[in-house]
mmCIF file of C-alpha atoms in Angstrom:
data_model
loop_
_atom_site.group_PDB
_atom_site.id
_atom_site.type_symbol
_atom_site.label_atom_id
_atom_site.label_comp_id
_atom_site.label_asym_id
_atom_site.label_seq_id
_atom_site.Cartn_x
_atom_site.Cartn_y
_atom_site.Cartn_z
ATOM 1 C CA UNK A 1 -46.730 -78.036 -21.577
ATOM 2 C CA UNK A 2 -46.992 -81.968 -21.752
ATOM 3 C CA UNK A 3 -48.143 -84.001 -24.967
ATOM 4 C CA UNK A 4 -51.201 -83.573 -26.623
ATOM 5 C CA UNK A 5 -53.514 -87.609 -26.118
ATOM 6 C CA UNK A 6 -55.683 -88.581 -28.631
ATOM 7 C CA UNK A 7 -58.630 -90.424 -28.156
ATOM 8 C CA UNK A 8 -58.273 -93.713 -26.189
ATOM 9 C CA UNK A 9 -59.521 -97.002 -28.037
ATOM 10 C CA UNK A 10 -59.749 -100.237 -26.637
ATOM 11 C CA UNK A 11 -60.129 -103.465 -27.850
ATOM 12 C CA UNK A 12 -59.974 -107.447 -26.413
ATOM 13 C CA UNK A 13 -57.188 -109.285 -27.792
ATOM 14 C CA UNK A 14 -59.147 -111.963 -29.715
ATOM 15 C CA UNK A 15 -56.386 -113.344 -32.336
ATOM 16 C CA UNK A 16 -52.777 -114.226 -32.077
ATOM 17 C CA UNK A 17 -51.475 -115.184 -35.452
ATOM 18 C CA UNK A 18 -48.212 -116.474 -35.667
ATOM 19 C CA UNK A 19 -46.003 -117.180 -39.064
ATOM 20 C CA UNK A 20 -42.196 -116.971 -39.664
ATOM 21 C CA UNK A 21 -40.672 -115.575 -42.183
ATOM 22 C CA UNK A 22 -37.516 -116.875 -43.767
ATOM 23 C CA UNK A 23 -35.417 -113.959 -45.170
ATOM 24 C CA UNK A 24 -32.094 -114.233 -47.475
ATOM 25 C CA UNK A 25 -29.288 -112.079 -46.973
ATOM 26 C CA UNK A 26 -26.150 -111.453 -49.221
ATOM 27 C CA UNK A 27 -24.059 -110.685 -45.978
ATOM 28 C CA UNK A 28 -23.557 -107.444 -44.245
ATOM 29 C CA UNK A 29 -26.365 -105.101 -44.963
ATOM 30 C CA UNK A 30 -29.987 -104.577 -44.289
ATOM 31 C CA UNK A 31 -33.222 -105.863 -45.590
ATOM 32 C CA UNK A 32 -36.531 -104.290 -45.718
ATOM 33 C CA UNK A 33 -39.120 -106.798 -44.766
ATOM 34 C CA UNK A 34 -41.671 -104.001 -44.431
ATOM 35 C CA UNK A 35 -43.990 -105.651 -47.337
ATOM 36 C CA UNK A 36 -43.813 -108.753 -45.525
ATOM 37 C CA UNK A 37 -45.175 -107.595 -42.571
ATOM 38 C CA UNK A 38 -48.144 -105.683 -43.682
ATOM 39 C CA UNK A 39 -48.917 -108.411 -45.590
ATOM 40 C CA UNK A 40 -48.904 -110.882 -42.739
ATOM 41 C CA UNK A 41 -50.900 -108.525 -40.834
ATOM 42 C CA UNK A 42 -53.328 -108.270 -43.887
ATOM 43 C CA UNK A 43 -53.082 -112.097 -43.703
ATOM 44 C CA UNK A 44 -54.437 -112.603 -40.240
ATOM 45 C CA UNK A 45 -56.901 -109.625 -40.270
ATOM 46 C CA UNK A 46 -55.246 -107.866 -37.988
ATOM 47 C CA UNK A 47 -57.701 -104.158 -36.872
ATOM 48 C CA UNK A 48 -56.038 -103.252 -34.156
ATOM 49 C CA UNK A 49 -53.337 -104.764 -31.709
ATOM 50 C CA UNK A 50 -49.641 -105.154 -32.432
ATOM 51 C CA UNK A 51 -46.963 -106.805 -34.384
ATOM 52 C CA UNK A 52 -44.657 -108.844 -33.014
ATOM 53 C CA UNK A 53 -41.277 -109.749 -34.476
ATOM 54 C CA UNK A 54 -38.473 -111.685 -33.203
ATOM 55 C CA UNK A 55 -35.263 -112.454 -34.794
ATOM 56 C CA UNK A 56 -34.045 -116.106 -33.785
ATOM 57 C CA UNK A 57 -30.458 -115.233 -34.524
ATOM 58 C CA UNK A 58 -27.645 -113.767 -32.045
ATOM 59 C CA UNK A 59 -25.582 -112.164 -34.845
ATOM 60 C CA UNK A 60 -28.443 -110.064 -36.894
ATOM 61 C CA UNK A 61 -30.865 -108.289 -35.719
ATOM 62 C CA UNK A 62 -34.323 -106.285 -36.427
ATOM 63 C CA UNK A 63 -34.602 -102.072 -36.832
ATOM 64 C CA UNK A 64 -36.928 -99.734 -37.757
ATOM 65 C CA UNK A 65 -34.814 -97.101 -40.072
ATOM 66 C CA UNK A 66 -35.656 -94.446 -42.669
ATOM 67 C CA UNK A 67 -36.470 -95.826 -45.825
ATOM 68 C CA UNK A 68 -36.047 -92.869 -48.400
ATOM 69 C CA UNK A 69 -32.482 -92.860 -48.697
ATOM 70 C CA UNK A 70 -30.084 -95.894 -49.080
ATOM 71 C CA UNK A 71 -27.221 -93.816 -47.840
ATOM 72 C CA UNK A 72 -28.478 -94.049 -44.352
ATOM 73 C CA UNK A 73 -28.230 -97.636 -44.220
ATOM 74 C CA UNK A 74 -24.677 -97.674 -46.049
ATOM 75 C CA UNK A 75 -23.607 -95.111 -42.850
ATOM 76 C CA UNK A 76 -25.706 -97.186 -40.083
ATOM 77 C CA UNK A 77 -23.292 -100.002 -41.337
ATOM 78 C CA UNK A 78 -19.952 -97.478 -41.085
ATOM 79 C CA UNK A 79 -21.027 -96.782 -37.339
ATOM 80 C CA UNK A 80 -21.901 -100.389 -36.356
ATOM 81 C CA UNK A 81 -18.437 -101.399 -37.942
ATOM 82 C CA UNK A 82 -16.847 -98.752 -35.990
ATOM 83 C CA UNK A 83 -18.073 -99.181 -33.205
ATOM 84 C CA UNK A 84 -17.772 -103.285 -33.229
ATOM 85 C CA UNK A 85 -14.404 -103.776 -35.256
ATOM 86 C CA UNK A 86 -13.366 -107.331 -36.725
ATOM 87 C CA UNK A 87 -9.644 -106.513 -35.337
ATOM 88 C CA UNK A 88 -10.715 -105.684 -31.785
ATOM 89 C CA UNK A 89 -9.123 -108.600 -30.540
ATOM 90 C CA UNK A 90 -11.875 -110.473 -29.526
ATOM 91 C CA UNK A 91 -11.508 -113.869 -27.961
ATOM 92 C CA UNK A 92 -14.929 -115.681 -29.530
ATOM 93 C CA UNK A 93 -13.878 -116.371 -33.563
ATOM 94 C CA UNK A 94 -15.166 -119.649 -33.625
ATOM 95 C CA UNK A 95 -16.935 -118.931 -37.217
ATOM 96 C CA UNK A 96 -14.863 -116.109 -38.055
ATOM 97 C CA UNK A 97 -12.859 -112.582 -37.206
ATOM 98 C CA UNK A 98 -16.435 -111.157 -38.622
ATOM 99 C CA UNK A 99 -18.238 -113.681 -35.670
ATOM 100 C CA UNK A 100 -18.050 -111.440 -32.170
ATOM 101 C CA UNK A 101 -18.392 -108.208 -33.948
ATOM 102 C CA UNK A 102 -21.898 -109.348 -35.105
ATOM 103 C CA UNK A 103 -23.030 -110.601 -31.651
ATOM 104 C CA UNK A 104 -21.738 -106.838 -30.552
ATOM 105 C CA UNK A 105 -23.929 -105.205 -33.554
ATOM 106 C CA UNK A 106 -26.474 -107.535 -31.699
ATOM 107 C CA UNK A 107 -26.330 -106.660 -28.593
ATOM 108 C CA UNK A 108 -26.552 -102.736 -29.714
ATOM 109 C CA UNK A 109 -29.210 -102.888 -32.021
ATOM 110 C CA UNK A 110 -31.531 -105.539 -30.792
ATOM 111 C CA UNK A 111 -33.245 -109.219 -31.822
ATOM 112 C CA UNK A 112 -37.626 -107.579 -31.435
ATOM 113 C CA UNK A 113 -39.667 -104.984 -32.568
ATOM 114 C CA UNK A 114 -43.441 -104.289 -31.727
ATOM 115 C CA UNK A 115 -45.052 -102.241 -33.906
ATOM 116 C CA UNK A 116 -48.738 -100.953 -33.692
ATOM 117 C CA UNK A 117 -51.788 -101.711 -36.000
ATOM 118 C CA UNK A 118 -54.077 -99.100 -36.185
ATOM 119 C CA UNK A 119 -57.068 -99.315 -38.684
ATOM 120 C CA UNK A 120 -55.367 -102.604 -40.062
ATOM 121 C CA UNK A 121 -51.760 -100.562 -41.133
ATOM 122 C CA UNK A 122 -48.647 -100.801 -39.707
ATOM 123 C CA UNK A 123 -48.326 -97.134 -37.299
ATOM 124 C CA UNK A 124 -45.142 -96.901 -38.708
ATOM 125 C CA UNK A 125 -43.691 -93.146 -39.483
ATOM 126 C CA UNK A 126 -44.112 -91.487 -43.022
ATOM 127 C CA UNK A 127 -40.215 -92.706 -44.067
ATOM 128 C CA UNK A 128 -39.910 -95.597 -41.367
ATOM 129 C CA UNK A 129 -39.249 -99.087 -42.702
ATOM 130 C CA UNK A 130 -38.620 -102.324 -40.958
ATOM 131 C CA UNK A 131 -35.504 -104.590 -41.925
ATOM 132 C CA UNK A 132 -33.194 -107.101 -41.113
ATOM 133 C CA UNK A 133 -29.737 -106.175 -40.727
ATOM 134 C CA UNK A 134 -26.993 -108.735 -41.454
ATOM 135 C CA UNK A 135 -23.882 -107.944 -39.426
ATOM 136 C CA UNK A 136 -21.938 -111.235 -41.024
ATOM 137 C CA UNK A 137 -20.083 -110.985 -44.217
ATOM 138 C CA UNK A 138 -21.379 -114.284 -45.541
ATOM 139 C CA UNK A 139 -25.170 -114.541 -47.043
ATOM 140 C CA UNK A 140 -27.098 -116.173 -44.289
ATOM 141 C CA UNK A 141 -30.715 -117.336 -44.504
ATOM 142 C CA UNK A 142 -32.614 -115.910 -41.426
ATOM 143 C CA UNK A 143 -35.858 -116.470 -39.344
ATOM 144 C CA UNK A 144 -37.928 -113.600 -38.293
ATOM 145 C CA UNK A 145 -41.228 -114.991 -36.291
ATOM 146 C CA UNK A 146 -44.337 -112.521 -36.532
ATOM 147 C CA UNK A 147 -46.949 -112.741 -34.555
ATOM 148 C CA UNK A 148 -50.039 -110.084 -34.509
ATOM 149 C CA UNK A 149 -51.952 -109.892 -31.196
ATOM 150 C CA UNK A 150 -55.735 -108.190 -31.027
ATOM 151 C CA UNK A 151 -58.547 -107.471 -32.776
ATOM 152 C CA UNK A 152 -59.632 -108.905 -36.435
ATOM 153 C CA UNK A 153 -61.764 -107.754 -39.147
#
């Protein structure tokens, strides 16, 4: 039996806000800029529409990951180091052995996210979170642009 649909809203998209946010890493890890986002959708009003974000960097990248337990973000950082090692022999090392591995963790993982708004909140699941996730060893500084696209309050 297929999927159960819930009602159907629509809406014009009237706004498209647009802010970036700076974020500061202390090197391989993740960051949850969850906060951050609801409050830039609280910013611009957003009702209903989505949330845009875009990393501007080729070696981090944006997830959505469970947000209860730490440990799950130590693993996710086991498996991308597994399955992008710094002694892989990779050609590109131009900043580093840690440099092609993170343009690998990258590639996997992904640079933009759209989340829905619904009723003004992020649709995000009971224990979903957004974050940043380093994938160099060295604290970077990093640029996330949000943008929210529909209707305002």
């Amino acid at each position: 039996m297929p999927g159960t649909l819930s009602p159907v809203r629509t809406a014009p998209v009237a706004t498209v806000a647009t802010a970036t946010l700076t974020v500061a890493t202390k090197g391989e890890g993740f960051v949850d800029v969850t906060d951050e986002a609801r409050r830039f959708v609280e910013a611009a009003g957003g009702r209903h529409g989505t949330l845009l974000l875009f990393m501007r960097h080729t070696s981090a990248s944006l997830t959505i990951q469970e947000n209860a337990d730490p440990d799950v973000r130590t693993d996710l950082v086991t498996a991308l180091d597994r399955l992008a090692p710094r002694d892989a022999g990779w050609v590109h090392d131009a900043e580093g052995p840690d440099d092609m591995p993170a343009h690998v963790k990258t590639l996997l993982t992904g640079v933009s996210l759209a989340v829905p708004v619904v009723g003004g909140r992020l649709a995000l699941g009971t224990w979903q979170g957004i974050y940043v996730a380093e994938h160099r060893a060295r604290p970077h500084r990093r640029e996330v642009v949000l943008q929210f696209l529909g209707e305002t309050a």
